[in-house]
Tab-separated table of C-alpha atoms in Angstrom:
chain	number	residue	atom	x	y	z
A	23	UNK	CA	-0.022	-0.215	0.213
A	24	UNK	CA	1.538	3.459	-0.901
A	25	UNK	CA	2.513	5.771	1.705
A	26	UNK	CA	1.246	9.127	0.572
A	27	UNK	CA	3.513	12.048	1.711
A	28	UNK	CA	1.607	15.398	1.437
A	29	UNK	CA	-2.290	16.591	0.616
A	30	UNK	CA	-1.724	18.896	-1.722
A	31	UNK	CA	-4.071	21.018	-2.964
A	32	UNK	CA	-4.335	22.574	-6.555
A	33	UNK	CA	-7.258	25.061	-7.222
A	34	UNK	CA	-8.394	25.837	-11.166
A	35	UNK	CA	-10.399	27.476	-13.028
A	36	UNK	CA	-13.251	25.973	-15.621
A	37	UNK	CA	-11.051	26.456	-18.496
A	38	UNK	CA	-8.073	28.221	-20.075
A	39	UNK	CA	-5.197	26.972	-17.143
A	40	UNK	CA	-2.342	26.430	-18.312
A	41	UNK	CA	-1.190	22.831	-18.640
A	42	UNK	CA	2.179	23.443	-18.411
A	43	UNK	CA	2.253	25.460	-15.624
A	44	UNK	CA	-0.890	22.434	-13.652
A	45	UNK	CA	0.300	19.195	-15.648
A	46	UNK	CA	4.587	19.330	-14.742
A	47	UNK	CA	3.719	20.161	-10.768
A	48	UNK	CA	1.317	17.123	-10.853
A	49	UNK	CA	3.569	14.436	-11.982
A	50	UNK	CA	6.628	15.821	-10.397
A	51	UNK	CA	4.202	15.542	-6.966
A	52	UNK	CA	2.500	12.870	-7.708
A	53	UNK	CA	5.739	10.508	-8.857
A	54	UNK	CA	7.052	11.081	-5.307
A	55	UNK	CA	3.897	9.910	-4.151
A	56	UNK	CA	2.127	13.517	-2.483
A	57	UNK	CA	-0.930	13.030	-3.548
A	58	UNK	CA	-2.370	16.284	-5.533
A	59	UNK	CA	-6.529	16.603	-4.806
A	60	UNK	CA	-8.225	19.386	-7.318
A	61	UNK	CA	-10.575	22.260	-7.121
A	62	UNK	CA	-13.062	24.365	-9.459
A	63	UNK	CA	-15.926	26.365	-9.159
A	64	UNK	CA	-18.451	24.305	-9.957
A	65	UNK	CA	-16.761	20.444	-9.412
A	66	UNK	CA	-16.697	19.598	-12.627
A	67	UNK	CA	-13.315	19.142	-14.159
A	68	UNK	CA	-11.656	22.462	-16.221
A	69	UNK	CA	-9.630	22.106	-19.367
A	70	UNK	CA	-6.690	23.952	-20.350
A	71	UNK	CA	-6.233	26.001	-22.515
A	72	UNK	CA	-6.583	24.286	-25.924
A	73	UNK	CA	-4.369	26.860	-28.224
A	74	UNK	CA	-1.555	26.543	-25.708
A	75	UNK	CA	-2.502	22.248	-25.638
A	76	UNK	CA	-3.076	22.106	-29.794
A	77	UNK	CA	-1.236	25.236	-30.852
A	78	UNK	CA	-3.792	25.850	-33.760
A	79	UNK	CA	-4.291	29.429	-34.103
A	80	UNK	CA	-0.819	30.260	-32.679
A	81	UNK	CA	0.655	30.128	-36.502
A	82	UNK	CA	4.250	29.940	-36.984
A	83	UNK	CA	4.534	30.997	-33.162
A	84	UNK	CA	2.731	27.509	-32.210
A	85	UNK	CA	6.428	26.002	-31.857
A	86	UNK	CA	7.260	28.788	-29.269
A	87	UNK	CA	4.201	29.171	-28.151
A	88	UNK	CA	2.328	26.524	-27.803
A	89	UNK	CA	2.794	24.049	-24.390
A	90	UNK	CA	6.282	22.141	-25.236
A	91	UNK	CA	6.438	18.201	-25.821
A	92	UNK	CA	7.379	17.602	-22.192
A	93	UNK	CA	4.637	20.191	-20.710
A	94	UNK	CA	1.407	18.648	-23.492
A	95	UNK	CA	2.454	14.900	-21.723
A	96	UNK	CA	2.214	16.110	-18.220
A	97	UNK	CA	-1.292	17.919	-18.966
A	98	UNK	CA	-2.078	14.379	-20.644
A	99	UNK	CA	-0.992	11.878	-17.314
A	100	UNK	CA	-3.133	14.135	-15.520
A	101	UNK	CA	-6.160	14.887	-17.683
A	102	UNK	CA	-6.951	11.506	-16.984
A	103	UNK	CA	-5.976	10.786	-13.097
A	104	UNK	CA	-9.203	10.204	-11.390
A	105	UNK	CA	-8.079	12.828	-9.066
A	106	UNK	CA	-8.498	14.999	-11.907
A	107	UNK	CA	-11.821	13.740	-12.755
A	108	UNK	CA	-12.960	14.479	-9.776
A	109	UNK	CA	-12.325	18.096	-8.505
A	110	UNK	CA	-13.724	19.146	-5.472
A	111	UNK	CA	-15.957	23.088	-5.292
A	112	UNK	CA	-14.091	26.447	-3.985
A	113	UNK	CA	-16.604	26.274	-1.021
A	114	UNK	CA	-15.400	22.682	0.148
A	115	UNK	CA	-12.175	23.584	0.340
A	116	UNK	CA	-11.275	22.940	4.362
A	117	UNK	CA	-7.578	24.719	4.728
A	118	UNK	CA	-7.076	21.038	8.004
A	119	UNK	CA	-7.365	18.883	5.331
A	120	UNK	CA	-4.243	20.137	3.359
A	121	UNK	CA	-0.529	19.689	3.574
A	122	UNK	CA	0.253	22.445	0.473
A	123	UNK	CA	-1.461	24.788	-1.916
A	124	UNK	CA	-0.239	25.240	-5.238
A	125	UNK	CA	-1.405	28.119	-8.005
A	126	UNK	CA	-1.262	27.155	-11.142
A	127	UNK	CA	-1.050	30.272	-14.075
A	128	UNK	CA	-2.510	30.594	-17.775
A	129	UNK	CA	-3.777	34.245	-19.462
A	130	UNK	CA	-6.343	33.516	-21.774
A	131	UNK	CA	-10.016	35.487	-20.358
A	132	UNK	CA	-11.054	32.378	-18.992
A	133	UNK	CA	-8.773	32.816	-16.261
A	134	UNK	CA	-10.672	35.770	-14.194
A	135	UNK	CA	-12.659	33.491	-12.312
A	136	UNK	CA	-10.609	31.626	-10.615
A	137	UNK	CA	-7.992	35.180	-10.456
A	138	UNK	CA	-11.548	37.255	-9.058
A	139	UNK	CA	-12.710	34.685	-6.475
A	140	UNK	CA	-13.437	35.964	-3.295
A	141	UNK	CA	-13.642	32.483	-2.222
A	142	UNK	CA	-10.419	31.464	-3.252
A	143	UNK	CA	-8.359	34.545	-1.909
A	144	UNK	CA	-9.525	33.926	1.189
A	145	UNK	CA	-8.800	30.075	0.816
A	146	UNK	CA	-5.452	31.488	0.116
A	147	UNK	CA	-4.626	33.810	2.515
A	148	UNK	CA	-5.791	30.934	5.104
A	149	UNK	CA	-2.438	28.510	3.546
A	150	UNK	CA	-0.087	31.683	3.983
A	151	UNK	CA	-1.589	33.301	8.282
A	152	UNK	CA	-0.528	29.257	9.467
A	153	UNK	CA	2.376	29.425	6.888
A	154	UNK	CA	1.722	26.116	4.993
A	155	UNK	CA	3.688	25.941	2.030
A	156	UNK	CA	2.350	27.783	-1.112
A	157	UNK	CA	4.116	27.502	-4.399
A	158	UNK	CA	2.377	30.825	-7.375
A	159	UNK	CA	3.462	30.480	-11.087
A	160	UNK	CA	2.596	33.046	-13.841
A	161	UNK	CA	-1.330	34.500	-13.054
A	162	UNK	CA	-0.730	32.060	-10.318
A	163	UNK	CA	1.322	34.858	-8.604
A	164	UNK	CA	-1.374	37.795	-9.432
A	165	UNK	CA	-4.173	35.208	-7.304
A	166	UNK	CA	-1.771	35.215	-4.509
A	167	UNK	CA	-0.733	39.097	-4.667
A	168	UNK	CA	-4.604	40.081	-4.117
A	169	UNK	CA	-5.234	37.618	-1.359
A	170	UNK	CA	-5.597	39.817	1.724
A	171	UNK	CA	-4.584	39.406	5.497
A	172	UNK	CA	-7.069	39.946	8.064
A	173	UNK	CA	-5.127	42.887	8.446
A	174	UNK	CA	-6.527	44.244	4.607
A	175	UNK	CA	-3.280	43.841	2.922
A	176	UNK	CA	-1.900	41.539	0.320
A	177	UNK	CA	-0.253	38.352	1.684
A	178	UNK	CA	2.610	39.072	-0.029
A	179	UNK	CA	3.433	42.553	1.098
A	180	UNK	CA	6.371	41.756	2.756
A	181	UNK	CA	7.905	38.595	0.685
A	182	UNK	CA	9.717	37.749	-2.344
A	183	UNK	CA	8.114	36.841	-5.169
A	184	UNK	CA	8.489	37.124	-8.858
A	185	UNK	CA	5.668	36.249	-11.553
A	186	UNK	CA	4.840	36.751	-14.559
A	187	UNK	CA	6.753	39.662	-15.906
A	188	UNK	CA	6.418	42.430	-18.084
A	189	UNK	CA	8.432	41.482	-20.501
A	190	UNK	CA	7.625	37.833	-21.310
A	191	UNK	CA	3.509	39.284	-21.272
A	192	UNK	CA	4.247	42.352	-23.522
A	193	UNK	CA	6.430	40.036	-26.105
A	194	UNK	CA	4.412	37.506	-26.613
A	195	UNK	CA	1.069	39.861	-26.381
A	196	UNK	CA	2.876	42.093	-28.923
A	197	UNK	CA	3.606	38.581	-31.401
A	198	UNK	CA	-0.303	37.797	-31.841
A	199	UNK	CA	-1.811	41.196	-31.647
A	200	UNK	CA	-2.624	41.539	-34.723
A	201	UNK	CA	-5.190	38.223	-35.453
A	202	UNK	CA	-5.264	37.139	-31.819
A	203	UNK	CA	-6.204	40.330	-30.530
A	204	UNK	CA	-6.000	40.717	-26.379
A	205	UNK	CA	-5.462	36.953	-25.642
A	206	UNK	CA	-2.249	37.153	-24.178
A	207	UNK	CA	-3.637	40.165	-21.722
A	208	UNK	CA	-5.779	38.857	-19.199
A	209	UNK	CA	-6.497	42.648	-18.211
A	210	UNK	CA	-4.874	45.747	-18.536
A	211	UNK	CA	-2.551	45.942	-16.004
A	212	UNK	CA	0.538	43.774	-16.339
A	213	UNK	CA	0.645	40.905	-13.432
A	214	UNK	CA	3.809	42.483	-13.045
A	215	UNK	CA	2.598	46.147	-12.288
A	216	UNK	CA	0.306	44.703	-10.126
A	217	UNK	CA	1.859	42.759	-7.773
A	218	UNK	CA	4.659	45.463	-7.289
A	219	UNK	CA	1.922	47.412	-6.175
A	220	UNK	CA	0.908	45.200	-3.888
A	221	UNK	CA	3.884	44.683	-2.086
A	222	UNK	CA	5.888	46.402	0.248
A	223	UNK	CA	8.618	47.686	-1.547
A	224	UNK	CA	8.550	47.384	-5.103
A	225	UNK	CA	12.270	45.870	-6.043
A	226	UNK	CA	10.911	42.858	-3.947
A	227	UNK	CA	9.711	41.559	-7.453
A	228	UNK	CA	12.811	39.747	-9.302
A	229	UNK	CA	12.352	39.669	-12.922
A	230	UNK	CA	15.301	37.518	-13.349
A	231	UNK	CA	17.597	37.030	-16.081
A	232	UNK	CA	16.173	37.217	-19.575
A	233	UNK	CA	15.393	33.979	-21.086
A	234	UNK	CA	12.918	32.567	-23.369
A	235	UNK	CA	14.690	29.253	-23.030
A	236	UNK	CA	12.082	26.266	-21.407
A	237	UNK	CA	13.782	24.554	-18.723
A	238	UNK	CA	13.715	20.291	-18.066
A	239	UNK	CA	13.263	17.809	-16.151
A	240	UNK	CA	17.501	17.301	-16.859
A	241	UNK	CA	18.093	20.792	-17.358
A	242	UNK	CA	15.806	22.607	-14.188
A	243	UNK	CA	18.945	25.422	-13.953
A	244	UNK	CA	17.383	27.155	-16.696
A	245	UNK	CA	14.498	27.904	-15.118
A	246	UNK	CA	13.678	30.577	-12.458
A	247	UNK	CA	12.326	30.878	-9.443
A	248	UNK	CA	12.056	32.840	-6.200
A	249	UNK	CA	11.967	31.536	-2.337
A	250	UNK	CA	10.386	33.405	0.634
A	251	UNK	CA	10.258	31.183	3.467
A	252	UNK	CA	7.209	28.445	2.829
A	253	UNK	CA	6.499	30.448	-0.405
A	254	UNK	CA	8.272	29.404	-4.174
A	255	UNK	CA	6.972	32.176	-7.027
A	256	UNK	CA	8.191	31.100	-10.957
A	257	UNK	CA	7.360	32.852	-13.701
A	258	UNK	CA	5.876	31.481	-16.511
A	259	UNK	CA	5.908	28.049	-17.673
A	260	UNK	CA	9.138	27.738	-19.236
A	261	UNK	CA	10.017	27.449	-14.985
A	262	UNK	CA	7.760	24.627	-14.405
A	263	UNK	CA	10.278	21.840	-13.566
A	264	UNK	CA	12.504	23.483	-11.615
A	265	UNK	CA	9.773	24.981	-9.324
A	266	UNK	CA	7.692	21.771	-9.113
A	267	UNK	CA	11.731	19.855	-8.066
A	268	UNK	CA	12.054	23.141	-5.215
A	269	UNK	CA	8.318	22.501	-4.208
A	270	UNK	CA	8.977	18.859	-3.378
A	271	UNK	CA	12.272	19.743	-2.143
A	272	UNK	CA	10.272	22.411	0.362
A	273	UNK	CA	8.065	19.547	1.639
A	274	UNK	CA	10.317	17.393	2.245
A	275	UNK	CA	11.896	19.763	4.247
């Protein structure tokens, strides 16, 4: 009988989350005998951003912008899992049931109910308040930044973090805006700018080294993360392997 090491909550929107930012952490954590429980607004299985899965609509840029083969494989395995097919509702989340929290990202408009959920923001704040491990990547950092303590400040206010950088967000938008419009602009304000505004010191947001290369299990050092205590953050799908491996290490501690 397998022994579960930790029980980790991974909330998702009903649609448009990033397949790599969810699938890679799920694969790394479940391979290490951790249990991942999914939560969606209605308790129905979510669906990742189809453009990121198939590349259809991205034209010649598909090979650069869609999830790579490793990310797609991780998502397909996650999508087929029993846990993914039977999520709980946001309202059914109980802090005491979980040891840690993972917040994936995504940029298409279907992410907004997840990023704007008052119920989910309250749960995120509760994880921070009791110092349980929290990992956030890309727009998941924005969800954390919007989650407030009982004193009305962001849970990230006194922390160091990274997140989707202005350079990454605006580059993808400029490259695709003529035929995809604002697909890459979830909100008029960039993730980096909104997160910086939530911090006690805007310079506590780290953009990391300029790179459009993606990491892998063999080369996690290509990715970039920022850790502050039991909070770990990353920028985009290209950091997902390093993010997942370091989160697993944080759980082992």
